[in-house]
PDB file of C-alpha atoms and ligand atoms in Angstrom:
ATOM      1  CA  MET I   1      88.910  93.570 103.544  1.00 93.00           C
ATOM      2  CA  LEU I   2      87.526  96.663 105.472  1.00 92.00           C
ATOM      3  CA  PHE I   3      89.504  99.495 107.258  1.00 90.00           C
ATOM      4  CA  THR I   4      87.398 100.437 110.189  1.00 91.00           C
ATOM      5  CA  HIS I   5      87.754 102.992 113.061  1.00 88.00           C
ATOM      6  CA  ARG I   6      88.649  99.965 115.092  1.00 89.00           C
ATOM      7  CA  GLY I   7      91.048  98.001 112.809  1.00 91.00           C
ATOM      8  CA  LEU I   8      90.726  95.768 109.944  1.00 94.00           C
ATOM      9  CA  SER I   9      87.596  94.116 109.319  1.00 94.00           C
ATOM     10  CA  GLY I  10      85.402  92.180 106.605  1.00 94.00           C
ATOM     11  CA  PRO I  11      85.137  88.588 105.539  1.00 94.00           C
ATOM     12  CA  ALA I  12      89.113  88.254 104.583  1.00 93.00           C
ATOM     13  CA  MET I  13      90.062  89.219 107.885  1.00 94.00           C
ATOM     14  CA  LEU I  14      87.390  87.197 109.970  1.00 92.00           C
ATOM     15  CA  GLN I  15      88.650  84.193 108.004  1.00 93.00           C
ATOM     16  CA  ILE I  16      92.379  85.087 108.699  1.00 93.00           C
ATOM     17  CA  SER I  17      91.422  85.391 112.524  1.00 92.00           C
ATOM     18  CA  SER I  18      91.106  81.631 112.454  1.00 91.00           C
ATOM     19  CA  TYR I  19      94.709  81.075 111.942  1.00 92.00           C
ATOM     20  CA  TRP I  20      96.144  84.287 113.537  1.00 94.00           C
ATOM     21  CA  GLN I  21      98.185  83.675 116.661  1.00 94.00           C
ATOM     22  CA  PRO I  22      98.838  86.764 118.885  1.00 95.00           C
ATOM     23  CA  GLY I  23     102.214  88.343 117.934  1.00 96.00           C
ATOM     24  CA  ASP I  24     101.740  87.028 114.398  1.00 97.00           C
ATOM     25  CA  HIS I  25     102.598  89.826 111.534  1.00 97.00           C
ATOM     26  CA  LEU I  26     100.181  89.933 108.646  1.00 96.00           C
ATOM     27  CA  GLU I  27     101.350  90.670 104.961  1.00 96.00           C
ATOM     28  CA  ILE I  28      98.526  92.076 102.974  1.00 96.00           C
ATOM     29  CA  ASP I  29      98.842  92.548  99.108  1.00 97.00           C
ATOM     30  CA  LEU I  30      96.814  95.818  98.631  1.00 96.00           C
ATOM     31  CA  MET I  31      97.497  95.497  94.664  1.00 96.00           C
ATOM     32  CA  PRO I  32      96.468  92.057  94.146  1.00 95.00           C
ATOM     33  CA  GLY I  33      97.257  90.730  90.803  1.00 95.00           C
ATOM     34  CA  LYS I  34      99.310  93.792  90.169  1.00 96.00           C
ATOM     35  CA  ASP I  35     103.072  94.538  90.227  1.00 97.00           C
ATOM     36  CA  ALA I  36     102.879  97.965  92.088  1.00 97.00           C
ATOM     37  CA  PHE I  37     106.345  98.886  90.777  1.00 98.00           C
ATOM     38  CA  GLU I  38     105.464  98.463  87.014  1.00 97.00           C
ATOM     39  CA  ALA I  39     102.237 100.317  87.804  1.00 97.00           C
ATOM     40  CA  LEU I  40     104.191 103.171  89.369  1.00 97.00           C
ATOM     41  CA  CYS I  41     106.972 103.364  86.720  1.00 97.00           C
ATOM     42  CA  GLN I  42     104.123 103.436  83.998  1.00 97.00           C
ATOM     43  CA  ALA I  43     102.145 106.313  85.805  1.00 97.00           C
ATOM     44  CA  ARG I  44     105.591 108.018  85.913  1.00 97.00           C
ATOM     45  CA  ARG I  45     106.042 107.748  82.431  1.00 97.00           C
ATOM     46  CA  ALA I  46     102.348 108.522  81.388  1.00 97.00           C
ATOM     47  CA  THR I  47     101.666 111.342  83.858  1.00 96.00           C
ATOM     48  CA  PRO I  48     104.707 112.765  85.391  1.00 96.00           C
ATOM     49  CA  LYS I  49     103.454 115.738  86.688  1.00 96.00           C
ATOM     50  CA  ARG I  50     100.827 113.779  88.994  1.00 95.00           C
ATOM     51  CA  ARG I  51     101.376 113.444  92.562  1.00 95.00           C
ATOM     52  CA  LEU I  52     101.833 109.961  94.172  1.00 94.00           C
ATOM     53  CA  SER I  53      98.813 110.728  96.515  1.00 94.00           C
ATOM     54  CA  THR I  54      96.633 111.689  93.344  1.00 95.00           C
ATOM     55  CA  TRP I  55      97.581 108.199  91.678  1.00 96.00           C
ATOM     56  CA  LEU I  56      96.742 106.382  95.072  1.00 96.00           C
ATOM     57  CA  SER I  57      93.401 107.914  95.189  1.00 96.00           C
ATOM     58  CA  GLU I  58      92.784 106.358  91.814  1.00 95.00           C
ATOM     59  CA  HIS I  59      93.249 103.069  93.311  1.00 94.00           C
ATOM     60  CA  TYR I  60      91.930 103.474  96.816  1.00 94.00           C
ATOM     61  CA  PRO I  61      89.224 105.648  98.453  1.00 94.00           C
ATOM     62  CA  LYS I  62      90.625 108.969  99.240  1.00 93.00           C
ATOM     63  CA  ARG I  63      90.922 108.945 102.956  1.00 92.00           C
ATOM     64  CA  LEU I  64      92.813 105.541 102.780  1.00 93.00           C
ATOM     65  CA  ALA I  65      95.055 107.004 100.135  1.00 94.00           C
ATOM     66  CA  GLN I  66      95.783 109.890 102.642  1.00 94.00           C
ATOM     67  CA  SER I  67      96.626 107.457 105.063  1.00 93.00           C
ATOM     68  CA  LEU I  68      98.889 105.530 102.833  1.00 94.00           C
ATOM     69  CA  VAL I  69     100.782 108.721 102.203  1.00 94.00           C
ATOM     70  CA  GLU I  70     100.998 109.482 105.902  1.00 94.00           C
ATOM     71  CA  TRP I  71     102.133 106.016 106.989  1.00 91.00           C
ATOM     72  CA  GLN I  72     104.781 105.848 104.322  1.00 90.00           C
ATOM     73  CA  GLY I  73     105.639 109.642 105.041  1.00 89.00           C
ATOM     74  CA  ASP I  74     106.429 110.243 101.483  1.00 84.00           C
ATOM     75  CA  ASP I  75     104.414 112.218  98.638  1.00 86.00           C
ATOM     76  CA  GLY I  76     105.449 114.430  95.765  1.00 90.00           C
ATOM     77  CA  VAL I  77     105.425 114.459  91.908  1.00 95.00           C
ATOM     78  CA  LEU I  78     105.991 111.175  90.111  1.00 96.00           C
ATOM     79  CA  ALA I  79     108.617 112.708  87.839  1.00 96.00           C
ATOM     80  CA  GLU I  80     110.577 113.477  90.920  1.00 95.00           C
ATOM     81  CA  ARG I  81     110.416 109.951  92.498  1.00 93.00           C
ATOM     82  CA  SER I  82     113.554 107.685  92.009  1.00 94.00           C
ATOM     83  CA  ASN I  83     113.227 104.220  91.329  1.00 95.00           C
ATOM     84  CA  ALA I  84     114.426 103.120  94.640  1.00 95.00           C
ATOM     85  CA  SER I  85     111.337 105.289  96.058  1.00 94.00           C
ATOM     86  CA  LEU I  86     109.061 103.817  93.586  1.00 95.00           C
ATOM     87  CA  GLU I  87     110.424 100.285  94.776  1.00 96.00           C
ATOM     88  CA  ALA I  88     109.870 101.264  98.470  1.00 95.00           C
ATOM     89  CA  TRP I  89     106.227 102.151  97.587  1.00 96.00           C
ATOM     90  CA  ALA I  90     105.633  98.909  95.530  1.00 97.00           C
ATOM     91  CA  ASP I  91     107.004  96.874  98.513  1.00 97.00           C
ATOM     92  CA  PHE I  92     104.607  98.709 100.775  1.00 97.00           C
ATOM     93  CA  LEU I  93     101.668  98.245  98.685  1.00 97.00           C
ATOM     94  CA  ASN I  94     102.202  94.757  97.392  1.00 98.00           C
ATOM     95  CA  ARG I  95     103.350  93.598 101.016  1.00 97.00           C
ATOM     96  CA  PHE I  96     101.508  95.924 103.369  1.00 96.00           C
ATOM     97  CA  ARG I  97     102.712  94.544 106.834  1.00 95.00           C
ATOM     98  CA  ILE I  98     101.036  94.821 110.114  1.00 94.00           C
ATOM     99  CA  LYS I  99     101.197  93.260 113.571  1.00 95.00           C
ATOM    100  CA  PRO I 100      97.617  93.188 114.974  1.00 95.00           C
ATOM    101  CA  ALA I 101      97.263  94.114 118.590  1.00 95.00           C
ATOM    102  CA  GLY I 102      94.519  91.730 119.062  1.00 93.00           C
ATOM    103  CA  THR I 103      91.091  90.716 117.963  1.00 92.00           C
ATOM    104  CA  GLU I 104      87.718  91.610 118.803  1.00 90.00           C
ATOM    105  CA  GLY I 105      87.553  88.363 120.903  1.00 88.00           C
ATOM    106  CA  TRP I 106      83.948  87.090 122.034  1.00 87.00           C
ATOM    107  CA  ARG I 107      82.279  90.443 121.400  1.00 89.00           C
ATOM    108  CA  THR I 108      82.151  89.823 117.583  1.00 88.00           C
ATOM    109  CA  ALA I 109      83.395  86.153 117.141  1.00 90.00           C
ATOM    110  CA  GLU I 110      81.511  84.156 114.680  1.00 91.00           C
ATOM    111  CA  VAL I 111      82.955  80.787 115.248  1.00 91.00           C
ATOM    112  CA  THR I 112      85.026  78.868 118.001  1.00 90.00           C
ATOM    113  CA  MET I 113      88.073  77.014 117.495  1.00 89.00           C
ATOM    114  CA  GLY I 114      88.411  73.791 119.649  1.00 92.00           C
ATOM    115  CA  GLY I 115      85.901  71.926 121.408  1.00 96.00           C
ATOM    116  CA  VAL I 116      85.117  68.388 122.108  1.00 97.00           C
ATOM    117  CA  CYS I 117      87.675  66.287 120.358  1.00 97.00           C
ATOM    118  CA  VAL I 118      86.226  64.511 117.601  1.00 97.00           C
ATOM    119  CA  ASP I 119      88.597  61.286 118.058  1.00 96.00           C
ATOM    120  CA  ALA I 120      86.048  59.437 120.189  1.00 94.00           C
ATOM    121  CA  ILE I 121      82.668  60.602 118.406  1.00 97.00           C
ATOM    122  CA  SER I 122      81.158  58.625 115.493  1.00 97.00           C
ATOM    123  CA  SER I 123      80.954  60.422 112.382  1.00 94.00           C
ATOM    124  CA  LYS I 124      77.826  58.523 111.481  1.00 95.00           C
ATOM    125  CA  THR I 125      75.908  58.886 114.893  1.00 96.00           C
ATOM    126  CA  PHE I 126      77.746  61.486 116.800  1.00 97.00           C
ATOM    127  CA  GLU I 127      77.986  59.066 119.554  1.00 97.00           C
ATOM    128  CA  VAL I 128      80.809  59.065 122.260  1.00 97.00           C
ATOM    129  CA  GLN I 129      82.619  55.868 121.794  1.00 95.00           C
ATOM    130  CA  GLY I 130      81.636  53.628 124.515  1.00 94.00           C
ATOM    131  CA  LEU I 131      78.912  55.926 125.873  1.00 95.00           C
ATOM    132  CA  PRO I 132      76.489  55.590 123.264  1.00 88.00           C
ATOM    133  CA  GLN I 133      73.748  57.689 125.225  1.00 92.00           C
ATOM    134  CA  LEU I 134      76.107  60.919 124.859  1.00 97.00           C
ATOM    135  CA  ARG I 135      76.051  62.666 121.574  1.00 97.00           C
ATOM    136  CA  PHE I 136      77.788  65.787 120.776  1.00 98.00           C
ATOM    137  CA  ILE I 137      76.897  67.715 117.310  1.00 98.00           C
ATOM    138  CA  GLY I 138      77.761  71.159 115.827  1.00 97.00           C
ATOM    139  CA  GLU I 139      79.913  73.976 117.385  1.00 96.00           C
ATOM    140  CA  VAL I 140      80.540  72.262 120.696  1.00 97.00           C
ATOM    141  CA  LEU I 141      82.958  69.771 118.434  1.00 97.00           C
ATOM    142  CA  ASP I 142      86.346  70.564 117.651  1.00 97.00           C
ATOM    143  CA  VAL I 143      85.439  71.277 113.974  1.00 96.00           C
ATOM    144  CA  THR I 144      85.887  75.041 112.465  1.00 94.00           C
ATOM    145  CA  GLY I 145      84.392  75.898 109.112  1.00 92.00           C
ATOM    146  CA  GLU I 146      85.812  78.112 106.482  1.00 92.00           C
ATOM    147  CA  LEU I 147      83.695  81.235 105.834  1.00 93.00           C
ATOM    148  CA  GLY I 148      80.804  80.759 103.654  1.00 93.00           C
ATOM    149  CA  GLY I 149      78.128  78.907 105.673  1.00 94.00           C
ATOM    150  CA  TYR I 150      80.069  75.726 106.441  1.00 96.00           C
ATOM    151  CA  ASN I 151      79.294  75.994 110.100  1.00 96.00           C
ATOM    152  CA  PHE I 152      75.728  76.187 109.722  1.00 97.00           C
ATOM    153  CA  GLN I 153      76.310  73.397 107.397  1.00 97.00           C
ATOM    154  CA  TRP I 154      78.174  71.379 110.092  1.00 97.00           C
ATOM    155  CA  ALA I 155      75.617  72.127 112.742  1.00 97.00           C
ATOM    156  CA  TRP I 156      72.715  71.240 110.566  1.00 98.00           C
ATOM    157  CA  ALA I 157      74.413  67.903 108.795  1.00 97.00           C
ATOM    158  CA  SER I 158      75.681  66.680 112.236  1.00 98.00           C
ATOM    159  CA  ALA I 159      72.321  67.286 113.757  1.00 98.00           C
ATOM    160  CA  VAL I 160      70.527  65.358 110.880  1.00 98.00           C
ATOM    161  CA  ALA I 161      73.061  62.637 110.926  1.00 97.00           C
ATOM    162  CA  CYS I 162      72.653  62.277 114.871  1.00 97.00           C
ATOM    163  CA  GLY I 163      68.814  62.661 114.698  1.00 97.00           C
ATOM    164  CA  GLN I 164      68.358  59.933 112.319  1.00 96.00           C
ATOM    165  CA  SER I 165      70.279  57.507 114.268  1.00 94.00           C
ATOM    166  CA  VAL I 166      68.476  57.982 117.601  1.00 91.00           C
TER     167      VAL I 166
HETATM  168  C1  FAD V   1      77.410  86.586 114.989  1.00 54.98           C
HETATM  169  C2  FAD V   1      77.473  85.377 113.982  1.00 54.98           C
HETATM  170  C3  FAD V   1      77.561  85.181 112.868  1.00 54.98           C
HETATM  171  C4  FAD V   1      77.530  84.029 112.313  1.00 54.98           C
HETATM  172  N1  FAD V   1      77.509  83.701 110.915  1.00 54.98           N
HETATM  173  C5  FAD V   1      77.500  82.530 110.259  1.00 54.98           C
HETATM  174  C6  FAD V   1      77.429  82.516 108.670  1.00 54.98           C
HETATM  175  O1  FAD V   1      77.269  83.470 108.289  1.00 54.98           O
HETATM  176  N2  FAD V   1      77.782  81.388 108.444  1.00 54.98           N
HETATM  177  C7  FAD V   1      77.861  80.399 109.317  1.00 54.98           C
HETATM  178  O2  FAD V   1      78.107  78.918 108.633  1.00 54.98           O
HETATM  179  N3  FAD V   1      77.842  80.501 110.474  1.00 54.98           N
HETATM  180  C8  FAD V   1      77.675  81.456 110.995  1.00 54.98           C
HETATM  181  N4  FAD V   1      78.040  81.344 112.279  1.00 54.98           N
HETATM  182  C9  FAD V   1      78.105  80.052 113.375  1.00 54.98           C
HETATM  183  C10 FAD V   1      77.061  79.431 113.331  1.00 54.98           C
HETATM  184  O3  FAD V   1      76.033  80.366 114.158  1.00 54.98           O
HETATM  185  C11 FAD V   1      77.300  78.468 114.704  1.00 54.98           C
HETATM  186  O4  FAD V   1      78.273  77.628 114.197  1.00 54.98           O
HETATM  187  C12 FAD V   1      76.154  77.433 114.531  1.00 54.98           C
HETATM  188  O5  FAD V   1      74.721  78.131 115.049  1.00 54.98           O
HETATM  189  C13 FAD V   1      76.330  76.392 115.611  1.00 54.98           C
HETATM  190  O6  FAD V   1      74.944  75.845 115.927  1.00 54.98           O
HETATM  191  P1  FAD V   1      75.006  74.706 117.091  1.00 54.98           P
HETATM  192  O7  FAD V   1      73.744  74.301 116.908  1.00 54.98           O
HETATM  193  O8  FAD V   1      76.241  73.764 117.082  1.00 54.98           O
HETATM  194  O9  FAD V   1      75.308  75.618 118.286  1.00 54.98           O
HETATM  195  P2  FAD V   1      74.165  76.977 118.717  1.00 54.98           P
HETATM  196  O10 FAD V   1      73.469  77.979 117.526  1.00 54.98           O
HETATM  197  O11 FAD V   1      75.366  77.800 119.838  1.00 54.98           O
HETATM  198  O12 FAD V   1      73.219  76.754 119.770  1.00 54.98           O
HETATM  199  C14 FAD V   1      73.436  76.013 120.943  1.00 54.98           C
HETATM  200  C15 FAD V   1      72.053  76.289 121.689  1.00 54.98           C
HETATM  201  O13 FAD V   1      72.174  75.479 123.029  1.00 54.98           O
HETATM  202  C16 FAD V   1      71.697  76.399 123.956  1.00 54.98           C
HETATM  203  N5  FAD V   1      72.317  76.397 125.179  1.00 54.98           N
HETATM  204  C17 FAD V   1      73.468  76.367 125.794  1.00 54.98           C
HETATM  205  N6  FAD V   1      73.617  75.965 127.011  1.00 54.98           N
HETATM  206  C18 FAD V   1      72.375  75.446 127.427  1.00 54.98           C
HETATM  207  C19 FAD V   1      71.961  74.728 128.481  1.00 54.98           C
HETATM  208  N7  FAD V   1      72.812  74.518 129.424  1.00 54.98           N
HETATM  209  N8  FAD V   1      70.768  74.416 128.475  1.00 54.98           N
HETATM  210  C20 FAD V   1      69.921  74.411 127.438  1.00 54.98           C
HETATM  211  N9  FAD V   1      70.522  75.051 126.259  1.00 54.98           N
HETATM  212  C21 FAD V   1      71.541  75.667 126.340  1.00 54.98           C
HETATM  213  C22 FAD V   1      72.141  77.931 123.597  1.00 54.98           C
HETATM  214  O14 FAD V   1      71.080  78.906 123.867  1.00 54.98           O
HETATM  215  C23 FAD V   1      71.991  77.793 121.943  1.00 54.98           C
HETATM  216  O15 FAD V   1      70.542  78.042 121.404  1.00 54.98           O
HETATM  217  C24 FAD V   1      77.828  82.657 112.967  1.00 54.98           C
HETATM  218  C25 FAD V   1      77.706  82.905 114.442  1.00 54.98           C
HETATM  219  C26 FAD V   1      77.896  84.196 114.998  1.00 54.98           C
HETATM  220  C27 FAD V   1      77.784  84.292 116.398  1.00 54.98           C
END
């Protein structure tokens, strides 16, 4: 996942956008596999004089760490943080919540959702039932692949199957 000047990007966001509906919130774990509260308590014990923003910049790029502090509106020396304050920070980091304003739309889209319904399409020849002269393959069908080459795979595999049956 990338933070860009236009918003969130990168493969994870591209994949999620296939499921996201306008108005949906996203909850992102900014410390995957780590209990942020545990990590913060451990840091408070080990390095009590360190500022929260310094601790954050050890885990994230400096500018992101600065932004996190601005968004949360809370910084200061670790030793002075109460458990409640660290819990609030941990919740913020392990369950970072955003409500996207929208997607980039067609400008950067890589695959379409929807298309010709597959119910009436033969999965062997890609003919339309009852209209064998008419065939649909690839992107135009209502098939959406996960990220990782599956849309190319679908386009090529359906083309080969269709072509071999002609
Ligand atoms: C920026 C981008 C990045 C992508 N990256 C990936 C990736 O990394 N991995 C992956 O799996 N998929 C990726 N995709 C998706 C993948 O490219 C498509 O799913 C795949 O190319 C679909 O193949 P297709 O042959 O079904 O359709 P298309 O590739 O769209 O081919 C349709 C062709 O029909 C032509 N055409 C349209 N109308 C007419 C007409 N009236 N008369 C004659 N010709 C017409 C078009 O010009 C086009 O050449 C990406 C897509 C984009 C846009």
